[in-house]
Amino acid sequence: MQPLVLYDILSDLPGNNWSPNPAKPRFVLSYKGLPFVTLWVDYADISIAMKAIGGKSSKRPDGSDVYSIPVLSDPNTGAIITDSLEIASYLEKTYPEKPIFPNSSESLIRAFDSDHLGLIQPTIRSIWTRSMEIMSPATAKFFMEVRSQDVPLPWDANYDEDWALLEKGYNTIYEWYQKTDGKWLMGDTFSYEDIIVACYVLWYKRVMKEEEWARISSWNGGKWVQVLADVEKECKLA
Ligand SMILES: N[C@@H](CCC(=O)N[C@@H](CS)C(=O)NCC(=O)O)C(=O)O
């Protein structure tokens, strides 16, 4: 089997990785035990690089084309897949061993993906502010220019209201975890839902200031540090 190729986003951090969307396919590939290599792309070059390999485009609010990461290229089948959820779906269909959508749960997990993002999206300007700090100045400038089309400036990582909203969002996710008997959102059955939750927590751990990460780590009795550790272990990334 030839290694699959995952396109992820470069940063100044040791080991590069930070962004939650490419983290999700990295966790899935590792969980399923599939061989893969990662190609790191600067955020400012994503559109040029993904257009060149045949990634799918969508539109920015100003009507211009945007190509996004993650993209997965599978030399075993010739497939080039854009979007973390579509990549998860492709990997599940093509490599069904070690399911991430157990018991025909893909449609429910698609709904979960959107509900989960809906809890984080209102606070995203603060997390984006921290994410810009791990990019080169030119890339951070590009990031702010393009992403401010989605969330108008000013952004700041200290907005009390963002922190209150983020904590409220995690209280909701905590309630979801409390409804099950096992350690996963589906009880004793591991699924892509837990990967989604862990990859966002990993983002905070990677980009936030030490005291901000300590604050998140204290929420819900340390639940989020535990979920991240459990998912990393399950996916053989720890
Ligand atoms: N829904 C997509 C979102 C992907 C996305 O927003 N990717 C960002 C980086 S995390 C991107 O590539 N942006 C390119 C740009 O804004 O130029 C997914 O889950 O893969």
Coordinates of C-alpha atoms and ligand atoms in Angstrom, one line a residue:
M1 CA 0.0 0.0 0.0
Q2 CA 1.3 3.4 -0.9
P3 CA 1.3 6.1 1.8
L4 CA -1.6 8.6 1.7
V5 CA -0.7 12.3 1.6
L6 CA -2.2 14.7 4.0
Y7 CA -1.9 18.5 3.4
D8 CA -1.7 20.4 6.7
I9 CA -0.8 24.0 7.7
L10 CA 2.6 25.2 8.6
S11 CA 3.4 27.2 11.8
D12 CA 6.3 28.4 13.9
L13 CA 5.6 25.7 16.5
P14 CA 7.8 22.7 16.9
G15 CA 6.1 19.9 14.9
N16 CA 4.1 22.5 13.0
N17 CA 0.6 21.2 13.7
W18 CA -2.0 23.5 15.2
S19 CA -5.1 23.7 13.1
P20 CA -8.2 21.6 14.1
N21 CA -9.4 20.8 10.6
P22 CA -6.3 19.0 9.3
A23 CA -5.8 17.5 12.8
K24 CA -9.0 15.5 12.4
P25 CA -7.8 13.4 9.3
R26 CA -4.4 13.0 11.0
F27 CA -6.2 11.3 14.0
V28 CA -8.4 9.2 11.7
L29 CA -5.4 8.0 9.6
S30 CA -3.5 7.1 12.7
Y31 CA -6.5 5.4 14.3
K32 CA -7.0 3.3 11.3
G33 CA -3.3 2.4 11.1
L34 CA -3.0 3.8 7.5
P35 CA 0.5 4.8 6.3
F36 CA 0.6 8.5 5.5
V37 CA 3.0 11.4 5.0
T38 CA 2.2 15.1 5.8
L39 CA 3.0 18.0 3.5
W40 CA 3.1 21.3 5.2
V41 CA 1.7 24.4 3.4
D42 CA 1.9 28.0 4.5
Y43 CA -1.5 29.4 5.1
A44 CA -0.9 32.2 2.5
D45 CA -0.1 29.5 -0.2
I46 CA -3.1 27.2 0.5
S47 CA -5.1 28.3 -2.5
I48 CA -2.2 28.2 -5.0
A49 CA -1.0 24.8 -3.7
M50 CA -4.5 23.1 -3.5
K51 CA -5.6 24.5 -6.9
A52 CA -2.4 22.9 -8.4
I53 CA -3.3 19.4 -7.0
G54 CA -7.0 19.6 -7.9
G55 CA -8.5 20.4 -4.5
K56 CA -12.1 21.7 -4.5
S57 CA -12.8 25.4 -4.2
S58 CA -15.6 27.3 -2.5
K59 CA -16.3 31.1 -2.3
R60 CA -15.2 33.7 0.1
P61 CA -17.9 36.3 1.2
D62 CA -16.3 38.7 -1.4
G63 CA -17.0 36.2 -4.2
S64 CA -13.4 35.2 -4.7
D65 CA -12.4 31.5 -4.9
V66 CA -10.9 29.8 -1.9
Y67 CA -9.2 26.4 -1.7
S68 CA -8.9 25.0 1.8
I69 CA -6.9 22.5 3.9
P70 CA -7.1 19.7 4.8
V71 CA -6.9 17.9 1.5
L72 CA -6.1 14.2 1.3
S73 CA -4.5 12.6 -1.7
D74 CA -4.8 8.8 -1.9
P75 CA -2.3 7.4 -4.5
N76 CA -3.9 3.9 -4.1
T77 CA -7.2 5.1 -5.6
G78 CA -6.3 8.4 -7.3
A79 CA -8.8 10.2 -5.0
I80 CA -8.2 13.8 -4.0
I81 CA -10.6 14.8 -1.2
T82 CA -11.2 18.3 0.3
D83 CA -12.8 19.0 3.7
S84 CA -12.2 17.2 7.0
L85 CA -15.6 15.6 7.2
E86 CA -15.5 14.4 3.5
I87 CA -12.1 13.0 4.2
A88 CA -13.4 11.1 7.2
S89 CA -16.3 9.8 5.1
Y90 CA -13.9 8.7 2.3
L91 CA -11.5 7.0 4.7
E92 CA -14.4 5.1 6.3
K93 CA -15.8 3.9 3.0
T94 CA -12.4 3.0 1.5
Y95 CA -10.8 1.6 4.6
P96 CA -13.7 0.3 6.8
E97 CA -11.6 -1.5 9.3
K98 CA -11.6 0.2 12.7
P99 CA -14.8 2.2 12.1
I100 CA -15.1 5.9 13.1
F101 CA -18.8 6.0 12.2
P102 CA -19.9 2.9 14.1
N103 CA -23.4 1.4 13.7
S104 CA -24.3 3.5 10.7
S105 CA -23.8 6.8 12.6
E106 CA -22.4 8.9 9.8
S107 CA -25.5 11.1 9.4
L108 CA -25.8 11.7 13.1
I109 CA -22.1 12.5 13.3
R110 CA -22.5 15.0 10.5
A111 CA -25.2 16.8 12.6
F112 CA -22.9 16.6 15.6
D113 CA -20.0 18.2 13.6
S114 CA -22.1 21.2 12.8
D115 CA -23.6 21.5 16.3
H116 CA -20.2 21.3 17.9
L117 CA -18.8 24.0 15.6
G118 CA -21.8 26.1 16.3
L119 CA -20.8 26.3 20.0
I120 CA -17.2 27.4 19.2
Q121 CA -17.8 29.7 16.2
P122 CA -19.1 32.7 18.2
T123 CA -15.8 32.9 20.1
I124 CA -13.5 32.1 17.2
R125 CA -12.0 35.6 16.8
S126 CA -10.1 35.2 20.1
I127 CA -8.7 31.8 19.1
W128 CA -7.8 33.2 15.6
T129 CA -5.9 36.0 17.3
R130 CA -3.7 33.5 19.1
S131 CA -3.4 31.4 16.0
M132 CA -1.9 34.4 14.1
E133 CA 0.8 34.6 16.7
I134 CA 2.3 31.3 15.5
M135 CA 2.5 32.4 11.9
S136 CA 5.1 34.5 10.1
P137 CA 4.1 38.2 10.1
A138 CA 3.3 38.1 6.4
T139 CA 1.1 35.0 6.8
A140 CA -0.6 36.5 9.8
K141 CA -1.5 39.6 7.8
F142 CA -2.9 37.4 5.0
F143 CA -4.9 35.3 7.5
M144 CA -6.4 38.4 9.1
E145 CA -7.3 39.9 5.7
V146 CA -9.1 36.8 4.5
R147 CA -10.7 35.6 7.7
S148 CA -12.0 39.0 8.6
Q149 CA -14.4 38.5 5.7
D150 CA -16.1 35.8 7.9
V151 CA -15.7 37.6 11.3
P152 CA -15.3 41.4 11.1
L153 CA -12.4 43.0 12.9
P154 CA -11.4 43.9 15.5
W155 CA -10.3 40.6 17.0
D156 CA -8.7 40.2 20.4
A157 CA -7.9 37.2 22.5
N158 CA -9.0 38.8 25.7
Y159 CA -12.7 39.4 25.1
D160 CA -14.4 38.4 28.3
E161 CA -17.6 37.7 26.4
D162 CA -15.7 35.2 24.1
W163 CA -14.3 33.4 27.1
A164 CA -17.7 33.3 28.8
L165 CA -19.3 31.9 25.6
L166 CA -16.5 29.3 25.1
E167 CA -16.9 28.1 28.7
K168 CA -20.7 27.9 28.2
G169 CA -20.1 25.9 25.0
Y170 CA -17.9 23.4 26.8
N171 CA -20.5 23.1 29.6
T172 CA -22.9 21.9 26.9
I173 CA -20.4 19.4 25.5
Y174 CA -19.8 18.3 29.1
E175 CA -23.5 17.6 29.5
W176 CA -23.4 15.5 26.3
Y177 CA -20.6 13.4 27.7
Q178 CA -22.5 13.1 31.0
K179 CA -25.4 11.4 29.2
T180 CA -23.3 8.3 28.4
D181 CA -22.0 5.5 30.6
G182 CA -18.5 5.1 29.0
K183 CA -15.7 7.6 28.4
W184 CA -16.7 8.3 24.8
L185 CA -19.7 10.3 23.4
M186 CA -21.2 6.9 22.3
G187 CA -20.5 5.3 25.7
D188 CA -18.0 2.5 25.3
T189 CA -17.8 3.0 21.5
F190 CA -15.1 5.3 20.2
S191 CA -16.1 7.5 17.2
Y192 CA -15.3 10.5 15.1
E193 CA -17.3 12.6 17.5
D194 CA -14.5 12.2 20.1
I195 CA -11.9 13.0 17.5
I196 CA -13.7 16.3 16.6
V197 CA -13.8 17.3 20.3
A198 CA -10.2 16.4 20.9
C199 CA -8.9 18.2 17.8
Y200 CA -10.4 21.6 19.0
V201 CA -9.0 21.1 22.4
L202 CA -5.6 20.4 20.8
W203 CA -5.9 23.7 18.9
Y204 CA -6.2 25.6 22.2
K205 CA -3.4 23.7 23.7
R206 CA -1.1 24.5 20.8
V207 CA -1.9 28.2 20.2
M208 CA -3.1 29.7 23.6
K209 CA -1.0 31.4 26.2
E210 CA 0.0 29.2 29.2
E211 CA -2.5 30.8 31.5
E212 CA -5.3 30.6 29.0
W213 CA -4.7 26.9 28.5
A214 CA -4.6 26.5 32.3
R215 CA -8.0 28.1 32.4
I216 CA -9.5 25.7 29.8
S217 CA -7.8 22.7 31.6
S218 CA -9.6 23.6 34.8
W219 CA -13.1 23.6 33.2
N220 CA -15.5 20.7 33.9
G221 CA -13.1 19.0 36.4
G222 CA -10.3 18.7 33.8
K223 CA -12.5 16.9 31.3
W224 CA -10.9 18.4 28.2
V225 CA -7.4 17.5 29.1
Q226 CA -8.6 14.0 29.8
V227 CA -10.6 13.7 26.5
L228 CA -7.5 14.9 24.5
A229 CA -5.3 12.4 26.3
D230 CA -7.8 9.5 25.8
V231 CA -8.3 10.3 22.1
E232 CA -4.5 10.7 21.5
K233 CA -4.0 7.3 23.1
E234 CA -6.8 5.6 21.2
C235 CA -5.4 7.0 17.9
K236 CA -1.8 6.1 18.9
L237 CA -0.7 9.7 18.7
A238 CA 0.5 9.8 22.3
Ligands
LIG1 N1 -15.0 22.8 6.6 C1 -13.6 22.7 6.2 C2 -12.9 24.0 6.7 C3 -11.5 24.0 6.2 C4 -10.9 25.4 6.4 O1 -11.5 26.4 6.8 N2 -9.6 25.4 6.2 C5 -8.8 26.6 6.4 C6 -7.7 26.3 7.3 S1 -8.2 25.6 8.9 C7 -8.3 27.0 5.1 O2 -7.7 26.2 4.4 N3 -8.4 28.3 4.7 C8 -7.8 28.8 3.4 C9 -7.9 30.3 3.3 O3 -8.7 30.9 4.0 O4 -7.2 30.8 2.4 C10 -13.0 21.5 6.7 O5 -13.5 21.0 7.7 O6 -12.0 21.0 6.2

